[in-house]
Structure formats: C-alpha cells, structure tokens
Coordinates of C-alpha atoms and ligand atoms in Angstrom, one line a residue:
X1 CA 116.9 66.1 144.7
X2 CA 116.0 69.3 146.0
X3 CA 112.8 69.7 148.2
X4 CA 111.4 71.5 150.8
X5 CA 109.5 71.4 154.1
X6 CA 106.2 73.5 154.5
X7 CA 105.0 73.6 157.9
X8 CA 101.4 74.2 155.9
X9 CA 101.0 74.3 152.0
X10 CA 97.7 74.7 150.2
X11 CA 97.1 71.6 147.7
X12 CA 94.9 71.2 145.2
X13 CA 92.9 69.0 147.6
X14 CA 93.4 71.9 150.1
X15 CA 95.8 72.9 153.0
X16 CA 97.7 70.4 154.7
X17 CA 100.2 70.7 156.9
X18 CA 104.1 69.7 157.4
X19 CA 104.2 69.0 153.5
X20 CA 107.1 67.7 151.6
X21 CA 107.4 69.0 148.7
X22 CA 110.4 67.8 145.6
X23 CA 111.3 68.5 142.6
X24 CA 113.4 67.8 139.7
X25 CA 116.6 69.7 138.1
X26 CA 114.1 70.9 135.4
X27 CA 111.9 72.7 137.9
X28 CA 109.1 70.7 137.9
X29 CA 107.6 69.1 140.7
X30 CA 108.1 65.1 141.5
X31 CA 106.2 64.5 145.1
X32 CA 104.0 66.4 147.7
X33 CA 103.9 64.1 150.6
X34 CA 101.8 66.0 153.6
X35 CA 102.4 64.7 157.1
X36 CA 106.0 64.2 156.3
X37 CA 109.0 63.9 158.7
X38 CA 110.6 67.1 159.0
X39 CA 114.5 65.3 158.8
X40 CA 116.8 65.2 156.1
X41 CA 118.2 68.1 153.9
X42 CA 114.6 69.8 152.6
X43 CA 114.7 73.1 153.6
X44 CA 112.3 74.6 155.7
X45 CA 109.4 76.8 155.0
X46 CA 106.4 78.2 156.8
X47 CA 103.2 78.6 154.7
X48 CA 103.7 77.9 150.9
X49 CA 101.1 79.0 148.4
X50 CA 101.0 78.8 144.7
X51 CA 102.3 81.5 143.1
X52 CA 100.5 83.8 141.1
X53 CA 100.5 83.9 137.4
X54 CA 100.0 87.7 135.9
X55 CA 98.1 87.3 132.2
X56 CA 98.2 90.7 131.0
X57 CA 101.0 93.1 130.9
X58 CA 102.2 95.7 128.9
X59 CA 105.7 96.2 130.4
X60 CA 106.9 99.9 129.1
X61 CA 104.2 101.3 130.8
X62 CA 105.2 100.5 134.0
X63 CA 107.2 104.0 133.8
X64 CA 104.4 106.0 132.6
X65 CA 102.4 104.7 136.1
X66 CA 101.9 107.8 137.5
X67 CA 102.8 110.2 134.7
X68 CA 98.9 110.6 133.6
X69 CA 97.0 111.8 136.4
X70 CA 97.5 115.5 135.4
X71 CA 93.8 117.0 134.1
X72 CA 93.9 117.3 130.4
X73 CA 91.9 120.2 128.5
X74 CA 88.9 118.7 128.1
X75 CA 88.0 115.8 130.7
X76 CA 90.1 112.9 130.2
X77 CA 89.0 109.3 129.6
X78 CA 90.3 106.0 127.9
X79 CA 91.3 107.9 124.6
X80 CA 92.9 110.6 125.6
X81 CA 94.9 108.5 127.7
X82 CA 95.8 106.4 125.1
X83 CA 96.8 109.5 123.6
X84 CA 99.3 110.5 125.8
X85 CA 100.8 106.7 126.3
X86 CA 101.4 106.7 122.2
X87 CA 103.8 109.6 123.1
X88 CA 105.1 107.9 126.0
X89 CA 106.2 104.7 123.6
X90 CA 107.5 106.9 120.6
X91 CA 111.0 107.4 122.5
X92 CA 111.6 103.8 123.9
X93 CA 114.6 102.0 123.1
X94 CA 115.6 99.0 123.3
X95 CA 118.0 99.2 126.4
X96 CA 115.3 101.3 128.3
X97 CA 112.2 98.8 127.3
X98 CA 114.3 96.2 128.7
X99 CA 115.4 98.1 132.0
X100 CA 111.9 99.2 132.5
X101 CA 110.7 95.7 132.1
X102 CA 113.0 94.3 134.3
X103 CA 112.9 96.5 137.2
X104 CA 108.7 95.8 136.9
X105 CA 109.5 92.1 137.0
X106 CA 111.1 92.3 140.0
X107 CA 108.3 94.4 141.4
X108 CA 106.0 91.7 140.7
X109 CA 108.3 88.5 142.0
X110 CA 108.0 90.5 144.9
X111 CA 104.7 91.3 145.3
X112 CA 103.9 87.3 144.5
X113 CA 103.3 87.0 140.8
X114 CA 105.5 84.0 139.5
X115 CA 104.9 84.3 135.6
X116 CA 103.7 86.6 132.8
X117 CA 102.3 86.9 130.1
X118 CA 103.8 89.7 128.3
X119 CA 101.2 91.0 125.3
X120 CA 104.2 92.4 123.5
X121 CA 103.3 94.9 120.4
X122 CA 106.5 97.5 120.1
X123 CA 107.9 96.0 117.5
X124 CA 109.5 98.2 115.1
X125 CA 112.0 101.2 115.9
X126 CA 110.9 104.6 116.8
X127 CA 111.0 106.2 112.8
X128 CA 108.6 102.6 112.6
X129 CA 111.1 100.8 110.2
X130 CA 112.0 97.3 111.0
X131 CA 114.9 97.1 113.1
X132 CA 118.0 94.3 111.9
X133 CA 116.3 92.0 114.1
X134 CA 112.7 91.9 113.9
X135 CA 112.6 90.0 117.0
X136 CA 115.3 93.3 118.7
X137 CA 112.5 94.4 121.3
X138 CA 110.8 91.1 121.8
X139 CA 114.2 89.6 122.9
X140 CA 114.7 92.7 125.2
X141 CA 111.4 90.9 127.2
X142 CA 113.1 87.9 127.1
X143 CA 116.6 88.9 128.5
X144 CA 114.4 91.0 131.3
X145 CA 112.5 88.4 132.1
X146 CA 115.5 85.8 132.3
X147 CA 117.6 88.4 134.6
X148 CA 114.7 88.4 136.8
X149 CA 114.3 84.7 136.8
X150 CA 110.5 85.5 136.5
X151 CA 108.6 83.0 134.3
X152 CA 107.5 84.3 130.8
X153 CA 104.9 83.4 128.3
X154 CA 105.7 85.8 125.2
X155 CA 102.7 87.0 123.6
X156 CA 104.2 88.7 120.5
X157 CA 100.9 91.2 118.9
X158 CA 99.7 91.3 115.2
X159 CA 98.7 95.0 115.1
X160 CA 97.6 96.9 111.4
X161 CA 94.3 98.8 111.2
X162 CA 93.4 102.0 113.4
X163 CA 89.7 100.9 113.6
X164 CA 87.6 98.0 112.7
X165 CA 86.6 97.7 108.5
X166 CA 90.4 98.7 108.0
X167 CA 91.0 101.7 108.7
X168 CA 94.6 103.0 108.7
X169 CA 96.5 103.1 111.7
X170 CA 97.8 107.0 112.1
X171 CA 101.6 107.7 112.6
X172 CA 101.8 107.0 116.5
X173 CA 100.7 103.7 116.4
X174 CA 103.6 102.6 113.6
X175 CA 105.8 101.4 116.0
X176 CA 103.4 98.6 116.4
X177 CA 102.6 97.2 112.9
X178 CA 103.8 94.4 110.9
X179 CA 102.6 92.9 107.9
X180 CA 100.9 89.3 108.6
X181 CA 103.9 87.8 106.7
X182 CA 106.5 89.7 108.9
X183 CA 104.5 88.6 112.3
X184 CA 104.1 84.7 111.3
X185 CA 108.1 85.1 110.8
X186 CA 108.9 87.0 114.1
X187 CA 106.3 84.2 115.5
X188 CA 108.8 81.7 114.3
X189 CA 111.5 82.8 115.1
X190 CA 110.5 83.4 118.7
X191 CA 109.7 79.8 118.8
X192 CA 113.1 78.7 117.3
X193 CA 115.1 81.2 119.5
X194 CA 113.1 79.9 122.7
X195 CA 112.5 76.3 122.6
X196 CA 115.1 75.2 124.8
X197 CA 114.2 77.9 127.6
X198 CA 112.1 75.9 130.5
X199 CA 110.6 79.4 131.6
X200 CA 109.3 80.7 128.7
X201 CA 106.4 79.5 126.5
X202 CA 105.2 81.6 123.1
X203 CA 101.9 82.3 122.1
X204 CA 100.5 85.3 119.8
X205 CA 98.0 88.1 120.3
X206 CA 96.3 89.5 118.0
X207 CA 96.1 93.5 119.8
X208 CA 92.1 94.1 119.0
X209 CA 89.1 93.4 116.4
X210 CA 90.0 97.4 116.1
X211 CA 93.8 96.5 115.1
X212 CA 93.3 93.0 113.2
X213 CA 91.3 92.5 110.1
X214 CA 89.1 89.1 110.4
X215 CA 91.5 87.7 107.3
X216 CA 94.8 88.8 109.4
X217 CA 93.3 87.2 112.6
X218 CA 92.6 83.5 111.0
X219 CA 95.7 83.5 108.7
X220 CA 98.1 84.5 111.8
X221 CA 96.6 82.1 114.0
X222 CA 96.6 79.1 111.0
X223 CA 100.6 79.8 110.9
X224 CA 100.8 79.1 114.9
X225 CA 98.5 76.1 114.5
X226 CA 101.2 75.0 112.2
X227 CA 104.0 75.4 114.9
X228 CA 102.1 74.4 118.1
X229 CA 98.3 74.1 118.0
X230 CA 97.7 74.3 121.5
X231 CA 100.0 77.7 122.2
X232 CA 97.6 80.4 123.8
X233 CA 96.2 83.2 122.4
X234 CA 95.3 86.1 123.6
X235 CA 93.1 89.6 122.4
X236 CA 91.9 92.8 123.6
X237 CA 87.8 93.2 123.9
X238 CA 85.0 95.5 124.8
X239 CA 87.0 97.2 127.5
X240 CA 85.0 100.4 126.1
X241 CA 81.6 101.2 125.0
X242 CA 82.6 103.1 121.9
X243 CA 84.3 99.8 121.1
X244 CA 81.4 97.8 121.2
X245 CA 79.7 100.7 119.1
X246 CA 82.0 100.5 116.7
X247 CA 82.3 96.9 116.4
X248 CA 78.1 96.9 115.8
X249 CA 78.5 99.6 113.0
X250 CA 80.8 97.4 111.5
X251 CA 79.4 93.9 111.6
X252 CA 76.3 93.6 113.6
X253 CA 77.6 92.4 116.3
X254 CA 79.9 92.9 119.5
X255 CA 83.1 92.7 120.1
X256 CA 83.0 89.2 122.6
X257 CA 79.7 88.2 120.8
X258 CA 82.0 88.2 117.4
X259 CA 84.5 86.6 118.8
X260 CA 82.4 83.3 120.0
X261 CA 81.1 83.4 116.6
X262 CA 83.1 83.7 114.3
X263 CA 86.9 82.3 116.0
X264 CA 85.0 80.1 118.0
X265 CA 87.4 81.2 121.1
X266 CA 87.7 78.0 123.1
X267 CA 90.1 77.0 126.3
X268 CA 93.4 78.4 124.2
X269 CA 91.9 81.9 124.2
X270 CA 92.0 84.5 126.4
X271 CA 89.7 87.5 126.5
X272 CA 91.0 90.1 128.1
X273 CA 88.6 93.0 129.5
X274 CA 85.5 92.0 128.7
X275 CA 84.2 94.6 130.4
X276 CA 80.9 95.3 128.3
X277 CA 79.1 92.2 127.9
X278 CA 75.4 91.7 127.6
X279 CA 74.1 88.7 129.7
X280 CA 73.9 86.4 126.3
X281 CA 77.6 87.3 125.7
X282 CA 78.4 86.6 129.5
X283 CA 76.7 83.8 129.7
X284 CA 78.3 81.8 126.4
X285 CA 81.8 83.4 127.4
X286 CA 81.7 81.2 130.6
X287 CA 80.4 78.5 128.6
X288 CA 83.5 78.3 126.3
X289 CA 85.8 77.5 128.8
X290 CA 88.0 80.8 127.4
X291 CA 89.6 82.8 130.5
X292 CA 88.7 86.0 130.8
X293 CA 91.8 88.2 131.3
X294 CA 90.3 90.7 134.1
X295 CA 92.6 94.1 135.3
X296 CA 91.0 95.4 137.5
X297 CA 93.3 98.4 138.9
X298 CA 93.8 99.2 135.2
X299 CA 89.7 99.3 134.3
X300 CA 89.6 101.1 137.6
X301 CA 92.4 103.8 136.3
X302 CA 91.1 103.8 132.9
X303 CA 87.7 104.6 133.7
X304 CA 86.7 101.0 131.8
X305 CA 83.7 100.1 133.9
X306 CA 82.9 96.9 135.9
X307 CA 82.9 93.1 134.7
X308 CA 79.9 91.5 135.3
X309 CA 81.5 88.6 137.5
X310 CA 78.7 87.6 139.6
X311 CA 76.8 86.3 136.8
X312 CA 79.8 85.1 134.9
X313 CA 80.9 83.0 138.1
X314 CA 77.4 81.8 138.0
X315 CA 78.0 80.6 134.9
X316 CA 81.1 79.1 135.9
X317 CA 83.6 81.0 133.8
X318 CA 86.7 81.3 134.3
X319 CA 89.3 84.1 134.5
X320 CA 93.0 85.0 135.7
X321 CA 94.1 88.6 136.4
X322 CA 96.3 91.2 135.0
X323 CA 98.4 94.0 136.0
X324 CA 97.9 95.7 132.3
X325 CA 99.1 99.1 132.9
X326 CA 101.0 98.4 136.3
X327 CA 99.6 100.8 137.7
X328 CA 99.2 98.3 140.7
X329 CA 102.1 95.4 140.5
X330 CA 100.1 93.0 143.1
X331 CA 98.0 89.8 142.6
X332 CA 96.1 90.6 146.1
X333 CA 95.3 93.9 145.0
X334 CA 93.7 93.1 141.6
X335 CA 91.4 90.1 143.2
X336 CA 90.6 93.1 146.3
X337 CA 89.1 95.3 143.4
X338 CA 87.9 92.8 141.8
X339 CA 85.5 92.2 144.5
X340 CA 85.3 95.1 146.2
X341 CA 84.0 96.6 142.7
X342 CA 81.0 94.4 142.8
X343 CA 80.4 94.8 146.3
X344 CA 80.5 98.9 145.1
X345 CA 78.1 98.2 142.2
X346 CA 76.1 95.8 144.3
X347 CA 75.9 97.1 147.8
X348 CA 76.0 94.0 149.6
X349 CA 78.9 92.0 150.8
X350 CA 81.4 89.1 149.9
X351 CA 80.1 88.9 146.3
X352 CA 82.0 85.8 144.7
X353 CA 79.7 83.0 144.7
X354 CA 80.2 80.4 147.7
X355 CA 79.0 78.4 149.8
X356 CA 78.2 79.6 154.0
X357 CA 82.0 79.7 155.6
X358 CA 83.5 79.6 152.1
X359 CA 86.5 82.3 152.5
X360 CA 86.1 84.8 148.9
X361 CA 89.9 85.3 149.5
X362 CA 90.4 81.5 149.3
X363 CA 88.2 81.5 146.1
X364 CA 89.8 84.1 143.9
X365 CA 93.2 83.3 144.5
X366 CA 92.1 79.3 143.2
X367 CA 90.4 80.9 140.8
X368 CA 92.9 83.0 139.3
X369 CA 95.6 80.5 139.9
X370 CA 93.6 77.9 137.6
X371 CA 92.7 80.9 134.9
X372 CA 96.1 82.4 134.8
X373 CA 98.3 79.0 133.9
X374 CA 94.9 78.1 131.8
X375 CA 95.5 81.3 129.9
X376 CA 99.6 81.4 130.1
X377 CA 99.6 78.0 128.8
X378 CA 102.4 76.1 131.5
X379 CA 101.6 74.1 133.8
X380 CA 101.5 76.1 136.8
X381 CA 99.0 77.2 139.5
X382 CA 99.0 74.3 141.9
X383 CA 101.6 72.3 144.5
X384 CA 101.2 69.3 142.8
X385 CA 102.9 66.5 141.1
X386 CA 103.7 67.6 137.4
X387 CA 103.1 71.1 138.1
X388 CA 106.4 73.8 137.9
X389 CA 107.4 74.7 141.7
X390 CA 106.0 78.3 141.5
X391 CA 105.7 79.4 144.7
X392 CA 105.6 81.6 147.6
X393 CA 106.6 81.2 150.7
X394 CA 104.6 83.2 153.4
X395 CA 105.8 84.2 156.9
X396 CA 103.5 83.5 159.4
X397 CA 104.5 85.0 162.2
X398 CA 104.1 88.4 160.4
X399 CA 101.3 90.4 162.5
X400 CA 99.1 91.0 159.2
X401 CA 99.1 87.3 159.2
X402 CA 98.9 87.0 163.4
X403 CA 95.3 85.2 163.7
X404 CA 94.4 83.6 160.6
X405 CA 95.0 80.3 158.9
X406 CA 94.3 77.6 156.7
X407 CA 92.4 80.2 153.7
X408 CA 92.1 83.5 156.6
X409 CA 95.7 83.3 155.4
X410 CA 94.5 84.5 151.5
X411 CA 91.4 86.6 152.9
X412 CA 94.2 88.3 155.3
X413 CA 96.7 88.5 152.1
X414 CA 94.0 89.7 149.5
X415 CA 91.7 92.1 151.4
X416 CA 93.8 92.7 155.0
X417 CA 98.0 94.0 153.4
X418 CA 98.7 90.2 154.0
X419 CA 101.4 91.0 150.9
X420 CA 103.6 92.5 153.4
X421 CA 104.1 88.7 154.8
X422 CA 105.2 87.6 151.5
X423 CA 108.9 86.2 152.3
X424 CA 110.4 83.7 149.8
X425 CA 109.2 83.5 146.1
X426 CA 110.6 80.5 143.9
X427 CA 110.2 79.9 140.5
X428 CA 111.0 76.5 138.9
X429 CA 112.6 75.1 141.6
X430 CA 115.2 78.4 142.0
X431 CA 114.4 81.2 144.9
X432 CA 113.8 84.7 143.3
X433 CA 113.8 86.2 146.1
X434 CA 114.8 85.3 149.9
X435 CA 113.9 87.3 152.8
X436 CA 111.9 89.9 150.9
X437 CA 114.7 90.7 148.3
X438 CA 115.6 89.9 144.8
X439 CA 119.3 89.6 144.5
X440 CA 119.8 92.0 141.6
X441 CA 117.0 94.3 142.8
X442 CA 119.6 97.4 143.7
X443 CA 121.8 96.9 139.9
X444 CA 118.3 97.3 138.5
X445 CA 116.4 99.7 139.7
X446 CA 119.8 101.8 139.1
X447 CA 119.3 101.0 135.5
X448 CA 116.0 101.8 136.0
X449 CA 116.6 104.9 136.9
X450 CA 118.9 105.5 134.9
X451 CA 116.5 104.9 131.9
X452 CA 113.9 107.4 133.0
X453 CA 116.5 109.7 133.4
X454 CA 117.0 109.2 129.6
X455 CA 113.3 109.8 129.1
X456 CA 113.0 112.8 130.6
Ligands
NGQ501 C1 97.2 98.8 125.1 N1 95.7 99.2 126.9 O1 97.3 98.1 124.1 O2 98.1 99.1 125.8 C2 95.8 99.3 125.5 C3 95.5 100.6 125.0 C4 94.3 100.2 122.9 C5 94.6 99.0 127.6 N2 93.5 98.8 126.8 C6 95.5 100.7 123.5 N3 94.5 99.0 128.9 O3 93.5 99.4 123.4 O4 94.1 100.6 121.7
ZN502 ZN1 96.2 95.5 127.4

C-alpha cells in the first residue's frame, strides 16, 4: 500500500505531527495515524495540507487574462468586457481550447488547487452548428484535465435566452446554445463516457436566470435527477446590479431571492457570485446550506462589487472559491482578496469571524476546503479516512515559511507569498508535481504557445 510520512499534517481535528498517512490503488485514503514511527517504506514529507478545490472556471479564458485591460471608447465595465471575451471565444477550436485548458491546469496544480470544476458552455462550433460529437469540446476538458492529472468535476452549461422573459440570444453567444433536449443528451452522454474515470465527476449548470428559462431550468435538472440525484449543480447570480434590475422587472424578485424560492437551491447547489444580496437574501442563502461560489480576483477585475461575507459567515454560510476568469490561478490569492476586500470596505482588521487567537488564514482555507468538495461534489477537502489523497505538500524550510507553524503556516501561505513554499502536489494518491514541477509542464506550455500563436 502506498503511504506517506508528514512530519506535520493538518486533520480535520487539526494539525498533528509525524502523521502517517495511506491509501488505496483507487486514490482514496485508508488510515491517518499521527504520532507514527517514521520506518518502513512511506515516503517522507514535510507539512501536508489538503489541497484546494477550485469551483469556478471558465478555462478558454485563461488566454484572454491580460488581453482586456486596454481602455475601451467609452469607460469599460462588466459588459463591455463581456463584449470583447464573446470575440475572444468566436475563433476557439477544439485543439486550442484543450491546449489552453491544459497549460491553465497545470498552472493551478502548481499554485495548490487539486480539482475543478469546469462550468463548461462552448458547445457548438464556431459557424454555431453542432459539431459530429456534441460532446467534441466537453471531451477536450476532459483529455486536458486527464493529461494534467488534475481532478475534474465537469459542469456541462444549458445556455438559450439573451435576457431573462426569453429574449433571444444574439449571434455571439451561439456557440453556447443547445436545445434542452440536445443538453439532457450531451448530459448523458458525459455520464456514460465518464463513469469509469475516478477523477472526474459530472454535474450541470445551468449559465444564468438571464440564459435559462424557469421551464428549461426544472426540466434539465429533472433529467439529471433521473441519472444521479445528488450530482451538483451549479449557476451564475447577481454578480451585477443591472442583473438584479432585470431579474425584478421580470418577476418581482431577485436573482438569489428567486432562486431560494422557486428551485429551492439546497446543499447540491452552488451559487456562484452572489455579489448583490440584500441582508434577507444573505441571510436565507447561509441558511440553505448552498455554497456560495466566490471569485474574488475576477469580481475585483470585473468591477463586480464586494460579497457581503461578514454577515453571511455570521450566518454560517458556506462558500468555496473560484478562479473564474484566471485572471489569478491561486487558492491563496482568492481567500487574500477575499478578506482584504472586507477589511477595504470595512476599515478594520482580520474580518472573518473568529474567536481571539483564531488565525483568518487557518479559517478560510477550512472553509473553502469544506465549500469547494461540498460544491464539486467528491469527497475531498480533508486528510482523512474515506477522503481522496488531494494534497500538498509544503516545504518548510522555505524562508516565506521560516517562523510560522501549526495554522501561521496558512496565514503565512494566504496573506504573506507562502505559495512560493508549495513543493509536492498529489492528487488521488499520484504526485502531480514534485519539486515545484509538473512533468509535462515544458510539452505544454509549447502547445500553449503554439495555440496563441494561432489566435493571433
Ligand atoms: C461567463 N463570466 O459566463 O464567462 C461570465 C460572463 C455572462 C463572469 N460572469 C458572461 N465572470 O455572465 O453573461
Ligand atoms: Zn463564471
């Protein structure tokens, strides 16, 4: 049996030290003995910490990062944005989604995200016909995600109106829509074509109350009950104010506040954004034991806004993080804005709620650990028996980590560059990457490369 030998691992109980930890051929996890003998073949490790899952990404825009920070003619903002990323995707094909996605899974292995969820909604080819295979671009996540060895939960998106009440969807956003028929069917097939894959779990999302009717949104979701009632779901909401305006015109109510009524969004759902809430919505969000799916370097490039999370933490809600846009590809970065957003809107210090002594590093990475395998739907998140070994191995002896331990190690690695000390990353039982590298990281960032070149 293969196993390991942490010098200090944090459990869900909390850190202990010289940990042994084994697990199966299947990846997942079989004992986590602390105080253990450090003899026999388990390999050694310094500090091992759960790895982080990532719960929202939208992989092909990992190579526009960068591309839109030129001023546009008339002040820029969320739309206009949007604008230029719907030119970005009308070009992508398949062989360049799937080097793109693969070079930005290896940026994240790296960085110490251990899964995905990939919210998936290129769908059809660039004219907006089907291609042969419906599933053509789906797969191409799949195959990236399997070269990487990065651990995948496939969010395929139902997308079909430009606005809410129906609207049409204008010509840049075809490459995106399928029929509620055609999704259930790419649905299934996903499921068929990944059953027997231990890394990869399948979910749906619908894109947005803007892109799915209410009728679309409870037939597609009565078609996955019908394959696997507890497989996540995932939707965009209220990550702008003329989206909450427009969900008011159009039903009375707002976007999260719609939700909790009328698809009763429970622990399978994920919200993601959230960003405009009023402190009814807040409050019976937390309450539903949904995860709300917060990006913060994204809402902070889009111009979004802030979450409210002080009052949602009080009300003991839950949430995971995403990289969305990639404009960022780092777990400790996301939870760093996360807080230092409030602490900005606030003016006052170490915002998270917690008791005296109570490191806020130590608390959002637990938190986002228990939201993001909550909201991927595997059983991840924690060194513990049952669990998938997802993890990262950190190297102590690495000045941004000279100094701290025990949870200084996650205030060092979320607020203080501790990323930098980020050595080993394994996922299911299998390294990813050793000594800081991936071993297919030079093969693709060529095709990387090579991809954009293509774009240009
Ligand atoms: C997306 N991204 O689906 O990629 C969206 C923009 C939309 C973010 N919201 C498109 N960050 O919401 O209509
Ligand atoms: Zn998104």
């Amino acid at each position: 049996m293969p196993a390991l030998f942490a010098e200090t691992a944090l459990l869900p109980q909390g850190w202990a030290d010289r940990v042994r930890i084994d697990w199966d051929a299947a990846g997942a996890i079989t004992a986590v003995t602390p105080g253990a003998p450090a003899q026999g073949s388990a390999e050694r490790a310094d500090a091992v910490v759960p790895g982080m899952p990532n719960l929202h990404c939208h992989a092909f825009q990992r190579a526009m990062a960068g591309l839109t920070e030129r001023a546009g003619p008339a002040g820029d903002d969320f739309w206009s944005w949007r604008a230029v990323m719907y030119k970005f995707v009308a070009a992508l094909e398949p062989e360049q989604i799937a080097a793109i996605a693969a070079q930005l899974y290896v940026e994240m292995l790296k960085a110490g995200y251990t899964s995905v969820a990939e919210f998936h909604y290129l769908h059809n080819d660039p004219e907006g016909k089907p291609y042969a295979d419906r599933a053509e671009l789906a797969n191409q996540i799949a195959l990236a995600a399997g070269a990487t060895g990065i651990r995948l939960t496939l969010l395929p998106v139902l997308y079909q109106t430009g606005n809410f009440g129906g609207a049409a969807p204008n010509e840049a956003q075809r490459r995106f829509l399928l029929k509620t028929d055609a999704f259930n069917a790419l649905v299934e097939s996903l499921f068929k074509a990944l059953r027997g894959s231990r890394h990869v779990r399948v979910g749906i999302a619908p894109h947005s109350l803007r892109a799915v009717p209410p009728a679309a949104l409870r037939e597609a979701k009565a078609a996955l009950d019908k394959i696997d009632p507890t497989a996540p779901i995932h939707i965009h909401a209220a990550e702008q104010t003329k989206e909450v305006e427009d969900c008011l015109a159009w039903s009375g109510k707002r976007p999260v506040e719609w939700l909790l009524d009328e698809a009763k969004c429970d622990a399978r759902w994920t919200l993601v954004h959230c960003t405009h809430m009023t402190a009814e919505e807040t409050r019976r969000l937390a309450a539903s034991g949904a995860t709300a799916g917060l990006c913060p370097t994204t809402e902070a490039d889009l111009g979004d806004g802030l979450f409210p999370l002080v009052d949602y933490l009080a009300g003991k809600g839950r949430f995971g993080i995403g990289s969305d846009s990639n404009v960022a590809v780092s777990p400790a970065e996301e939870l760093r804005w996360l807080e230092w957003g409030q602490r900005l809107l606030h003016r006052r210090r170490n915002l998270a709620p917690a008791p005296e002594g109570a490191s806020i590093g130590g608390i959002l990475w637990r938190a986002s650990l228990a939201g993001g395998a909550q909201a991927l739907g595997q059983p991840i998140g924690a060194v513990a028996v049952g669990r998938r070994a997802d993890f990262l191995a950190l190297d102590r002896a690495h000045p941004c980590l000279a100094g701290h331990m025990g949870d200084g190690l996650l205030d060092a690695l979320v607020f203080a560059g501790g990323t930098a000390a980020i050595r080993h990353v394994m996922v299911g039982g299998r390294w990813v990457v050793r000594e800081g590298r991936h071993p297919a990281e030079e093969r693709i960032a060529e095709n990387y490369r090579a991809a954009l070149r293509r774009l240009a």
